[in-house]
PDB file of C-alpha atoms in Angstrom:
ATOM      1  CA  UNK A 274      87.585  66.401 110.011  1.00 50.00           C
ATOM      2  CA  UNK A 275      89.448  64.726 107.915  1.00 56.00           C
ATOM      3  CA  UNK A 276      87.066  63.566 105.365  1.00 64.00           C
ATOM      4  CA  UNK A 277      85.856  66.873 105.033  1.00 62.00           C
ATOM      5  CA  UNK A 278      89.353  67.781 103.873  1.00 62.00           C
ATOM      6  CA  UNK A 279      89.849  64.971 102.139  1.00 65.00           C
ATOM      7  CA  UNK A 280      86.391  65.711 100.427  1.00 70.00           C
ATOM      8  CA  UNK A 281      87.467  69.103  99.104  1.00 64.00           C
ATOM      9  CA  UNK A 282      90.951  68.525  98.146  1.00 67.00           C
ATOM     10  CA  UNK A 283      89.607  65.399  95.642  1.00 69.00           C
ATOM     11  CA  UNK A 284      86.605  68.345  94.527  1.00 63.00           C
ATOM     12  CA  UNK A 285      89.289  70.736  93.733  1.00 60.00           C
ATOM     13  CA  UNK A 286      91.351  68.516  91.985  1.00 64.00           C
ATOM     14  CA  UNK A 287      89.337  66.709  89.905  1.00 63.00           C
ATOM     15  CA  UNK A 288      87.164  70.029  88.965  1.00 57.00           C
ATOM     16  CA  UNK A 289      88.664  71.290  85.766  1.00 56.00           C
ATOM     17  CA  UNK A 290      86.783  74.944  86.466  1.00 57.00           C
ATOM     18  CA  UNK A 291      85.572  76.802  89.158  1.00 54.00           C
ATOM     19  CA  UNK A 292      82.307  76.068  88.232  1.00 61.00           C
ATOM     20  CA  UNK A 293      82.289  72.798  88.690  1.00 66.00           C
ATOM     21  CA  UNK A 294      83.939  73.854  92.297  1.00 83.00           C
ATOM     22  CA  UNK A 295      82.707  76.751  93.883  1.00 87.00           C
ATOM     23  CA  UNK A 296      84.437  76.509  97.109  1.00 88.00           C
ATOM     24  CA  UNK A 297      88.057  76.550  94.238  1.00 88.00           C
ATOM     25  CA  UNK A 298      86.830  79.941  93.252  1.00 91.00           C
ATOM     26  CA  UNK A 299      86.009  81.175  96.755  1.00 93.00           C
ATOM     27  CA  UNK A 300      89.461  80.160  97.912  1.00 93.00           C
ATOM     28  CA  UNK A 301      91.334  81.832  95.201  1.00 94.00           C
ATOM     29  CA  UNK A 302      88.925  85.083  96.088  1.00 95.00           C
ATOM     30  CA  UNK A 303      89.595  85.506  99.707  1.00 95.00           C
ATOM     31  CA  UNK A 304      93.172  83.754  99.311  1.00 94.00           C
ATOM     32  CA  UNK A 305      94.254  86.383  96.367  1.00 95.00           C
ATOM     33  CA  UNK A 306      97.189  89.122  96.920  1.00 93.00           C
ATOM     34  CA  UNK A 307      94.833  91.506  96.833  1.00 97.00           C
ATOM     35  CA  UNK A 308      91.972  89.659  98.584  1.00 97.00           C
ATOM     36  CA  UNK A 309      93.898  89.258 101.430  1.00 97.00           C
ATOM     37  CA  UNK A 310      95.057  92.159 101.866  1.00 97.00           C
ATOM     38  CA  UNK A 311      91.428  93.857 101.651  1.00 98.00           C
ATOM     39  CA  UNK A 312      89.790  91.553 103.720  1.00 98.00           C
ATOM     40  CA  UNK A 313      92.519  92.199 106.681  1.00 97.00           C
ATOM     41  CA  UNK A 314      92.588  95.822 106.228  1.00 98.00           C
ATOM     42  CA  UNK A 315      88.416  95.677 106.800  1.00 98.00           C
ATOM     43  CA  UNK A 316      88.752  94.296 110.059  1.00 97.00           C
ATOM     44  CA  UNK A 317      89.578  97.108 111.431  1.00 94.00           C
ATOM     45  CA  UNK A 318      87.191  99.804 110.172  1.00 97.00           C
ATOM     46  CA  UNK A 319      85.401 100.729 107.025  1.00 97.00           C
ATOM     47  CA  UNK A 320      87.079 102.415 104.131  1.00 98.00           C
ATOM     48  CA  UNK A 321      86.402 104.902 101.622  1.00 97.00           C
ATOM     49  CA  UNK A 322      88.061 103.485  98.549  1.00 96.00           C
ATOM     50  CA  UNK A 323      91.198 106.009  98.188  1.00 95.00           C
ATOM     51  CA  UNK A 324      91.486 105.599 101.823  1.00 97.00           C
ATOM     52  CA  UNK A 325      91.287 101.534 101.620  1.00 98.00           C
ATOM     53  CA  UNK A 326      93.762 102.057  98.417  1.00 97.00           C
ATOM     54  CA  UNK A 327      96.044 104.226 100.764  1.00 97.00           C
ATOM     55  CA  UNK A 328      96.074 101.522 103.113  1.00 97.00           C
ATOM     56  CA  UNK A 329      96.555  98.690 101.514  1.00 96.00           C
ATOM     57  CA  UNK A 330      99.343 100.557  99.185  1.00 96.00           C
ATOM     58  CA  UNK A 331     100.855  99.114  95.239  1.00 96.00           C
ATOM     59  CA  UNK A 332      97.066  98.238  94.130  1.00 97.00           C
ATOM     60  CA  UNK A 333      96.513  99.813  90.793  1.00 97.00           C
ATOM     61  CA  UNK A 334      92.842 101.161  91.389  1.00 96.00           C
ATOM     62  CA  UNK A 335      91.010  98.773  88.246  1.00 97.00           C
ATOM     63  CA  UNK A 336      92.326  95.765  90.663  1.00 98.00           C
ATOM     64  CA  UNK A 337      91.223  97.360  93.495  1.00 98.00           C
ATOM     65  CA  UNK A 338      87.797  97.757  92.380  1.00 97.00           C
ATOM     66  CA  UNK A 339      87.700  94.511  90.317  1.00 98.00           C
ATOM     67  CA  UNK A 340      88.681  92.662  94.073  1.00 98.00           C
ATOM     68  CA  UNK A 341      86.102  94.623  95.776  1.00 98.00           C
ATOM     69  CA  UNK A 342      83.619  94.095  93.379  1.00 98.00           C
ATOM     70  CA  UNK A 343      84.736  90.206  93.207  1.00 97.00           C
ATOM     71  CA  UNK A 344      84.086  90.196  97.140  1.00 98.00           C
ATOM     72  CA  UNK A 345      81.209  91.966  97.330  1.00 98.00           C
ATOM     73  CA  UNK A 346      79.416  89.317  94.944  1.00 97.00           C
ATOM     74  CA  UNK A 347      80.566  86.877  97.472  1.00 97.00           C
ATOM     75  CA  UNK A 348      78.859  87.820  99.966  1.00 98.00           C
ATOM     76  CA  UNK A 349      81.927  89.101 101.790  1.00 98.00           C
ATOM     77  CA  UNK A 350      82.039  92.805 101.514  1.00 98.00           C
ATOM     78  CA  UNK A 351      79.263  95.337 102.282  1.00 98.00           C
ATOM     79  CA  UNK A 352      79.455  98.342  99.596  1.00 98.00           C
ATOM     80  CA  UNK A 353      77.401 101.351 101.056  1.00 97.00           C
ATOM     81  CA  UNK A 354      76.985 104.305  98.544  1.00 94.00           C
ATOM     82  CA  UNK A 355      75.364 107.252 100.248  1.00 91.00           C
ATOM     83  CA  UNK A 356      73.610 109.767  97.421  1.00 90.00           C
ATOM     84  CA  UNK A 357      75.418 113.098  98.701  1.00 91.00           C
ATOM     85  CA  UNK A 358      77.316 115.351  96.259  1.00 90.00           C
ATOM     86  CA  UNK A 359      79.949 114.662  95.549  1.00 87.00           C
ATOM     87  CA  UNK A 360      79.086 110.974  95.964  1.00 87.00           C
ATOM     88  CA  UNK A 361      80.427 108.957  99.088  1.00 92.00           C
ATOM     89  CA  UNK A 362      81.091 105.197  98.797  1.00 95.00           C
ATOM     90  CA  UNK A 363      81.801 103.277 101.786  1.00 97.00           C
ATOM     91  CA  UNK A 364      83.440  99.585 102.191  1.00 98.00           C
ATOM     92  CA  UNK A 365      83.091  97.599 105.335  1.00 98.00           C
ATOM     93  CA  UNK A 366      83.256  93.373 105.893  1.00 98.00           C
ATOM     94  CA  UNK A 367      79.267  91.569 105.879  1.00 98.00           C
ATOM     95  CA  UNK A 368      79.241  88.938 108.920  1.00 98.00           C
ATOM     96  CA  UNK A 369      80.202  86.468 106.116  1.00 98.00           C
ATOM     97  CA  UNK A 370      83.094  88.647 105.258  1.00 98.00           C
ATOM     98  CA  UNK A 371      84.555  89.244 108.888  1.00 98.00           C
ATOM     99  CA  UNK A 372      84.492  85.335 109.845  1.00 98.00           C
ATOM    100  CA  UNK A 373      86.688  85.063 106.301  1.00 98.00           C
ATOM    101  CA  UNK A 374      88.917  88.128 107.297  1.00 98.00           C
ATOM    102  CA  UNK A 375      89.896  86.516 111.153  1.00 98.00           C
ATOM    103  CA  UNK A 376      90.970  83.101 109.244  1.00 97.00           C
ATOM    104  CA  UNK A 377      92.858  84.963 106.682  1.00 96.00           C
ATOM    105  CA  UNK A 378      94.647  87.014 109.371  1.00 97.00           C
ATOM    106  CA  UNK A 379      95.480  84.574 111.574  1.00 97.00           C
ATOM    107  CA  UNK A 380      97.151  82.754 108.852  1.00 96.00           C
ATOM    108  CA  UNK A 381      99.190  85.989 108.400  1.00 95.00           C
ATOM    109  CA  UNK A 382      99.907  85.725 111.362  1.00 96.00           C
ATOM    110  CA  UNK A 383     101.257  81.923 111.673  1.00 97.00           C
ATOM    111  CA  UNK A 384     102.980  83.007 108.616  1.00 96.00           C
ATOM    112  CA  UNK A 385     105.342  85.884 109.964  1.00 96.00           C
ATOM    113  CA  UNK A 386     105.704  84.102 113.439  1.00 98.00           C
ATOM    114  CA  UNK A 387     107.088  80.863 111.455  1.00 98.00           C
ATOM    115  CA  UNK A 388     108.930  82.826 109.181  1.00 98.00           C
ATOM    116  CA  UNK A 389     112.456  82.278 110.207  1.00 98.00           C
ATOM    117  CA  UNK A 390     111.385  78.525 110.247  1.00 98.00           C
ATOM    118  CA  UNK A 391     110.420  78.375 106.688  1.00 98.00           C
ATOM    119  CA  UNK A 392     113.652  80.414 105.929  1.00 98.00           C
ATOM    120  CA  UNK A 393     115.706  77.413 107.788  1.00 98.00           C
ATOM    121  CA  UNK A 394     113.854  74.853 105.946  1.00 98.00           C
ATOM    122  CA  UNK A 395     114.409  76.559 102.476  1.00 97.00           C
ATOM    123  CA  UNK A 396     117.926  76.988 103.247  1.00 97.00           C
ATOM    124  CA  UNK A 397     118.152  73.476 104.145  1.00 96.00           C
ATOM    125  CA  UNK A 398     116.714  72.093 100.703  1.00 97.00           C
ATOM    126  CA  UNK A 399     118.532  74.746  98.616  1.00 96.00           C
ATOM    127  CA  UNK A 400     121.889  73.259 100.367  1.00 95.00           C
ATOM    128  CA  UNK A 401     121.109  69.402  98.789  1.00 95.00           C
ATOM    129  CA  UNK A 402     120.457  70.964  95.311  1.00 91.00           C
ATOM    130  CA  UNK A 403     123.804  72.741  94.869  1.00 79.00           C
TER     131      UNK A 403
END
């Protein structure tokens, strides 16, 4: 396991572009403020796109649809347009996309549960700087 690590961490850092490192560019997709957020909010249901906006709440609706179009090329997000009148457009995570989502959540989740750890530790360093 850890070579594999090791293996990705000297990729990334020695790429100087995503395209020389993919996997860089799929990280900062599904890893993004917005990504995140979009991917966790799919796991529950689909979403129409002012209801996934509702949801999700403070995403201006050009980065909403530039991180669900970003997604969607990945592989990650399933956009189903239906040709009714007016026109309904429906979002909802690919296989791909839901195996993505659970990791990202459950990192939310270590992050809130360890929360008032990583406020100690901060607390801690900020009292040797002053």
């Amino acid at each position: 396991m850890a070579d594999s690590r090791t293996t990705l961490v000297n990729r990334a850092r020695v790429a100087d572009d995503a395209s020389t490192c993919p996997e860089r560019l799929v990280m900062e997709h599904v890893t993004s403020r917005w990504g995140t957020l979009v991917l966790i909010a799919l796991l529950d249901r689909s979403y129409r796109f002012s209801q996934l906006r509702r949801e999700i709440g403070g995403v201006s609706e050009k980065m909403l649809a530039q991180t669900l179009r970003t997604l969607e090329r990945d592989g990650l997000v399933h956009r189903d347009a239906k040709p009714v009148i007016p026109p309904r457009v429906d979002y909802s995570l690919t296989d791909l996309g839901r195996e993505a989502a659970e990791q990202v959540r459950d990192l939310a989740l270590w992050t809130e549960r360890r929360m008032a750890a990583v406020e100690r530790a901060r607390d801690a360093y900020d009292a040797t700087k002053t």
